[in-house]
Amino acid sequence: MQKPRFRIYGLLALMLFLFSGCLKIGEYYAGLHMQPDTGEAFEPGLNVFGVVKCGPSLDSTNHFFEVHKLLNLANSTDTIFQIIDAEIQLTRCTPSQQIEEYFPQPSPDSLYSDSQIEVSPGDQWSFRCQYDSFSVSASCIVPQLPVLHSEIQRSANSLSLILQADSTAFLYQVYVFENNQFAQIQHVPTPGKQVKIEIPISWQPQAGSGLVYIFAYDQNVRIYQTTSNTFFKPNTYRPAFSTVDGGYGVFGAISSALVSY
């Protein structure tokens, strides 16, 4: 079991790496545009991407923030717009009303991070990013950790699970790993009701062999994640679906649970 589990963790880490915005080359190959098309009417500003996360170690080791400046391509020949000297301030208000502040700093990969950040379910977070004359702000509530209502049910071609209702979770992503097999599904819950999810799989599941990661997204990340293809490049220009004030992009929260069957 040890070697397959290492492969499972490696695959999950790769998926999280792709989602983190580090894969710049995906923008080129996928044809996605970080900047608006030449001549498109828009307001110059900052395009931000940031998440705070809580859950198992693979989900919570990296809270990252990315900042770009949007310019009119008709008036510029520059090809790089990433900002590495913006000022980012995060404010955390815990369920017990304790206030904490963080100031992520840029790293060599041009992402802003702070290893001291702590996140718990139910936290209220506010985000402010300032650069030059631009200022972007946003807020979010961290979803509760996904909780199984009963054991995962196995069949010949699917897994079924029921999650307790959670008004703070607006989208679920479920990933299944068993040996070299993998499956995933996305589910939008109905507010106030238990979440019933059936995951189609292409193999016969074996008891004691599988891992299931369940990710719960807040409303901001759900809007951002479901409005366009963000797999290759999360920080992509989509003003119509911005969830921040004063600019473009998203600031949101994700919580997760790891269960086995």
Short mmCIF file of C-alpha atoms in Angstrom, two decimals:
data_model
loop_
_atom_site.label_atom_id
_atom_site.label_comp_id
_atom_site.label_asym_id
_atom_site.label_seq_id
_atom_site.Cartn_x
_atom_site.Cartn_y
_atom_site.Cartn_z
CA MET A 1 0.00 0.00 0.00
CA GLN A 2 2.86 2.45 0.62
CA LYS A 3 3.99 2.96 -2.96
CA PRO A 4 0.46 3.52 -4.36
CA ARG A 5 -0.21 6.05 -1.60
CA PHE A 6 2.96 7.94 -2.49
CA ARG A 7 1.76 8.07 -6.09
CA ILE A 8 -1.63 9.30 -4.88
CA TYR A 9 -0.10 12.11 -2.83
CA GLY A 10 2.18 13.05 -5.72
CA LEU A 11 -0.74 13.30 -8.13
CA LEU A 12 -2.75 15.41 -5.69
CA ALA A 13 0.20 17.71 -5.09
CA LEU A 14 0.57 18.17 -8.85
CA MET A 15 -3.11 19.06 -9.17
CA LEU A 16 -2.83 21.62 -6.38
CA PHE A 17 0.29 23.02 -8.05
CA LEU A 18 -1.60 23.53 -11.30
CA PHE A 19 -4.48 25.18 -9.44
CA SER A 20 -2.09 27.47 -7.57
CA GLY A 21 -1.35 29.65 -10.60
CA CYS A 22 2.31 28.65 -10.85
CA LEU A 23 2.00 27.14 -14.31
CA LYS A 24 2.46 30.25 -16.46
CA ILE A 25 3.13 28.21 -19.61
CA GLY A 26 -0.42 26.86 -19.50
CA GLU A 27 -1.64 30.33 -20.44
CA TYR A 28 0.28 30.12 -23.69
CA TYR A 29 -0.67 26.58 -24.66
CA ALA A 30 -4.31 26.86 -23.60
CA GLY A 31 -4.80 30.17 -25.39
CA LEU A 32 -6.09 31.89 -22.26
CA HIS A 33 -5.49 35.64 -21.96
CA MET A 34 -4.38 37.24 -18.73
CA GLN A 35 -4.98 40.67 -20.30
CA PRO A 36 -8.06 41.98 -22.17
CA ASP A 37 -8.07 41.96 -25.97
CA THR A 38 -6.77 45.06 -27.72
CA GLY A 39 -9.52 47.64 -28.09
CA GLU A 40 -11.77 46.07 -25.46
CA ALA A 41 -13.41 48.67 -23.21
CA PHE A 42 -12.27 48.24 -19.63
CA GLU A 43 -11.02 50.12 -16.58
CA PRO A 44 -7.28 49.77 -15.83
CA GLY A 45 -6.66 48.16 -12.46
CA LEU A 46 -5.30 45.24 -10.50
CA ASN A 47 -6.17 41.61 -11.18
CA VAL A 48 -5.74 39.55 -8.00
CA PHE A 49 -6.02 35.90 -7.04
CA GLY A 50 -5.94 34.72 -3.44
CA VAL A 51 -7.26 31.94 -1.26
CA VAL A 52 -7.06 30.95 2.38
CA LYS A 53 -7.46 27.26 3.14
CA CYS A 54 -7.91 24.86 6.01
CA GLY A 55 -7.90 21.08 6.11
CA PRO A 56 -5.37 18.25 5.68
CA SER A 57 -1.73 19.25 5.21
CA LEU A 58 -1.70 19.05 1.42
CA ASP A 59 -4.54 21.56 1.35
CA SER A 60 -3.32 24.04 3.95
CA THR A 61 0.45 24.26 3.52
CA ASN A 62 0.26 27.09 1.00
CA HIS A 63 -1.95 30.16 1.11
CA PHE A 64 -0.91 32.11 -1.96
CA PHE A 65 -1.73 35.47 -3.49
CA GLU A 66 -0.98 36.76 -6.97
CA VAL A 67 -1.22 40.30 -8.33
CA HIS A 68 -1.24 41.56 -11.92
CA LYS A 69 -1.72 45.02 -13.37
CA LEU A 70 -4.14 45.30 -16.28
CA LEU A 71 -3.11 47.70 -19.06
CA ASN A 72 -4.52 48.53 -22.47
CA LEU A 73 -2.46 46.45 -24.86
CA ALA A 74 -3.03 48.98 -27.64
CA ASN A 75 -0.84 51.45 -25.72
CA SER A 76 1.83 49.07 -24.43
CA THR A 77 4.37 46.65 -25.86
CA ASP A 78 5.10 45.04 -22.50
CA THR A 79 4.41 41.33 -22.12
CA ILE A 80 4.82 40.95 -18.33
CA PHE A 81 2.39 42.66 -15.99
CA GLN A 82 2.93 40.73 -12.79
CA ILE A 83 3.37 42.98 -9.75
CA ILE A 84 5.92 41.94 -7.10
CA ASP A 85 5.89 45.04 -4.88
CA ALA A 86 2.22 45.45 -4.03
CA GLU A 87 1.12 45.78 -0.40
CA ILE A 88 -1.26 43.06 0.76
CA GLN A 89 -3.02 43.13 4.12
CA LEU A 90 -5.11 40.26 5.45
CA THR A 91 -7.32 40.56 8.50
CA ARG A 92 -8.68 37.47 10.25
CA CYS A 93 -11.64 37.58 12.63
CA THR A 94 -12.12 34.24 14.37
CA PRO A 95 -15.52 32.95 15.57
CA SER A 96 -14.46 34.13 19.07
CA GLN A 97 -13.90 37.66 17.67
CA GLN A 98 -10.10 37.51 17.93
CA ILE A 99 -8.46 39.80 15.36
CA GLU A 100 -5.19 38.94 13.60
CA GLU A 101 -3.39 40.70 10.75
CA TYR A 102 -0.97 39.34 8.16
CA PHE A 103 1.15 41.00 5.48
CA PRO A 104 2.17 38.43 2.83
CA GLN A 105 5.51 39.10 1.13
CA PRO A 106 6.58 38.26 -2.44
CA SER A 107 8.69 35.14 -2.97
CA PRO A 108 11.04 34.23 -5.87
CA ASP A 109 8.13 32.71 -7.81
CA SER A 110 6.32 36.10 -7.68
CA LEU A 111 3.59 34.78 -5.39
CA TYR A 112 2.85 36.48 -2.08
CA SER A 113 2.78 34.24 0.99
CA ASP A 114 3.06 34.18 4.78
CA SER A 115 3.93 30.93 6.55
CA GLN A 116 2.40 32.23 9.81
CA ILE A 117 -1.15 32.34 8.43
CA GLU A 118 -3.60 30.22 10.40
CA VAL A 119 -7.09 29.46 9.14
CA SER A 120 -10.06 27.85 10.88
CA PRO A 121 -13.61 27.08 9.71
CA GLY A 122 -15.96 29.97 10.34
CA ASP A 123 -13.22 32.61 10.15
CA GLN A 124 -14.10 35.91 8.50
CA TRP A 125 -11.28 37.25 6.35
CA SER A 126 -10.78 40.58 4.65
CA PHE A 127 -8.26 41.29 1.90
CA ARG A 128 -6.77 44.58 0.76
CA CYS A 129 -4.19 45.01 -1.99
CA GLN A 130 -2.66 48.37 -2.85
CA TYR A 131 -0.28 49.30 -5.65
CA ASP A 132 0.36 52.76 -7.07
CA SER A 133 -3.08 54.43 -7.20
CA PHE A 134 -4.98 51.13 -7.30
CA SER A 135 -6.71 49.50 -4.35
CA VAL A 136 -8.60 46.19 -4.31
CA SER A 137 -10.59 44.82 -1.38
CA ALA A 138 -12.66 41.72 -0.69
CA SER A 139 -13.96 39.55 2.14
CA CYS A 140 -14.95 35.92 2.66
CA ILE A 141 -16.05 33.35 5.25
CA VAL A 142 -14.18 30.05 5.50
CA PRO A 143 -16.55 27.10 4.95
CA GLN A 144 -16.94 24.46 7.61
CA LEU A 145 -14.95 21.26 7.11
CA PRO A 146 -16.99 18.76 5.08
CA VAL A 147 -18.54 16.15 7.38
CA LEU A 148 -19.82 12.76 6.24
CA HIS A 149 -23.35 11.95 7.38
CA SER A 150 -22.69 8.23 6.94
CA GLU A 151 -20.03 5.90 5.57
CA ILE A 152 -19.13 6.01 1.90
CA GLN A 153 -21.09 3.44 -0.08
CA ARG A 154 -19.35 1.36 -2.75
CA SER A 155 -20.82 -0.23 -5.86
CA ALA A 156 -19.40 -1.76 -9.02
CA ASN A 157 -19.18 1.56 -10.88
CA SER A 158 -19.62 4.36 -8.36
CA LEU A 159 -19.07 5.71 -4.87
CA SER A 160 -21.85 7.47 -2.98
CA LEU A 161 -21.51 9.84 -0.05
CA ILE A 162 -23.76 12.12 1.97
CA LEU A 163 -22.47 15.31 3.59
CA GLN A 164 -24.11 17.28 6.35
CA ALA A 165 -25.80 20.49 5.22
CA ASP A 166 -23.57 23.57 5.40
CA SER A 167 -24.76 27.08 4.51
CA THR A 168 -21.16 28.30 4.11
CA ALA A 169 -20.24 25.85 1.31
CA PHE A 170 -21.38 26.78 -2.20
CA LEU A 171 -19.46 24.23 -4.27
CA TYR A 172 -17.89 20.83 -3.62
CA GLN A 173 -15.05 19.19 -5.53
CA VAL A 174 -14.50 15.51 -4.74
CA TYR A 175 -11.38 13.57 -5.75
CA VAL A 176 -11.07 9.79 -5.44
CA PHE A 177 -7.72 7.96 -5.41
CA GLU A 178 -7.25 4.20 -5.30
CA ASN A 179 -3.89 2.71 -6.26
CA ASN A 180 -3.32 4.11 -9.78
CA GLN A 181 -6.97 4.98 -10.35
CA PHE A 182 -8.44 8.48 -10.14
CA ALA A 183 -11.87 10.11 -10.48
CA GLN A 184 -13.33 13.51 -9.65
CA ILE A 185 -16.66 15.30 -9.67
CA GLN A 186 -18.01 18.78 -9.00
CA HIS A 187 -21.28 19.36 -7.16
CA VAL A 188 -23.32 22.49 -6.41
CA PRO A 189 -25.34 21.91 -3.20
CA THR A 190 -28.92 22.93 -2.51
CA PRO A 191 -28.94 25.38 0.44
CA GLY A 192 -30.20 23.87 3.69
CA LYS A 193 -30.22 20.27 2.48
CA GLN A 194 -27.92 17.31 2.91
CA VAL A 195 -25.44 16.92 0.08
CA LYS A 196 -25.78 13.64 -1.81
CA ILE A 197 -22.97 12.98 -4.29
CA GLU A 198 -22.45 9.98 -6.54
CA ILE A 199 -19.01 9.69 -8.14
CA PRO A 200 -18.77 7.53 -11.28
CA ILE A 201 -15.63 5.37 -11.30
CA SER A 202 -14.16 2.99 -13.86
CA TRP A 203 -12.95 0.31 -11.46
CA GLN A 204 -14.23 -2.01 -8.75
CA PRO A 205 -13.50 -0.23 -5.43
CA GLN A 206 -11.84 -2.29 -2.73
CA ALA A 207 -12.40 -1.73 1.00
CA GLY A 208 -9.38 -0.22 2.75
CA SER A 209 -7.74 0.91 -0.49
CA GLY A 210 -9.24 4.30 -1.37
CA LEU A 211 -8.82 7.92 -0.35
CA VAL A 212 -11.40 10.66 -0.93
CA TYR A 213 -10.56 14.37 -0.76
CA ILE A 214 -13.59 16.64 -0.35
CA PHE A 215 -13.11 20.36 -0.99
CA ALA A 216 -15.74 22.92 0.05
CA TYR A 217 -15.55 26.32 -1.70
CA ASP A 218 -16.98 29.58 -0.43
CA GLN A 219 -19.27 31.69 -2.60
CA ASN A 220 -16.46 33.79 -4.07
CA VAL A 221 -14.41 30.82 -5.27
CA ARG A 222 -17.54 29.08 -6.54
CA ILE A 223 -18.40 32.06 -8.78
CA TYR A 224 -14.84 32.29 -10.03
CA GLN A 225 -14.39 28.54 -10.52
CA THR A 226 -17.65 27.93 -12.40
CA THR A 227 -17.56 30.85 -14.84
CA SER A 228 -14.57 29.86 -16.95
CA ASN A 229 -11.82 27.30 -17.46
CA THR A 230 -9.37 28.13 -14.65
CA PHE A 231 -7.43 24.86 -14.55
CA PHE A 232 -4.35 26.06 -16.41
CA LYS A 233 -4.32 29.66 -15.23
CA PRO A 234 -6.45 30.75 -12.27
CA ASN A 235 -5.52 34.44 -12.42
CA THR A 236 -7.25 35.08 -15.76
CA TYR A 237 -8.96 38.35 -16.72
CA ARG A 238 -12.74 37.94 -16.34
CA PRO A 239 -14.21 41.28 -15.22
CA ALA A 240 -17.82 40.18 -15.59
CA PHE A 241 -17.31 37.63 -12.82
CA SER A 242 -15.02 39.56 -10.49
CA THR A 243 -15.70 39.00 -6.78
CA VAL A 244 -13.53 41.89 -5.52
CA ASP A 245 -14.13 45.62 -5.13
CA GLY A 246 -11.99 48.12 -7.02
CA GLY A 247 -10.46 45.67 -9.47
CA TYR A 248 -10.66 42.18 -10.94
CA GLY A 249 -10.16 38.62 -9.76
CA VAL A 250 -11.09 36.73 -6.62
CA PHE A 251 -10.33 36.36 -2.93
CA GLY A 252 -12.00 33.41 -1.25
CA ALA A 253 -11.70 30.38 1.01
CA ILE A 254 -11.56 26.60 0.74
CA SER A 255 -11.86 23.93 3.42
CA SER A 256 -11.33 20.22 2.97
CA ALA A 257 -11.61 16.79 4.51
CA LEU A 258 -9.75 13.56 3.80
CA VAL A 259 -11.63 10.29 4.29
CA SER A 260 -10.98 6.69 3.36
CA TYR A 261 -13.06 3.69 2.32
#
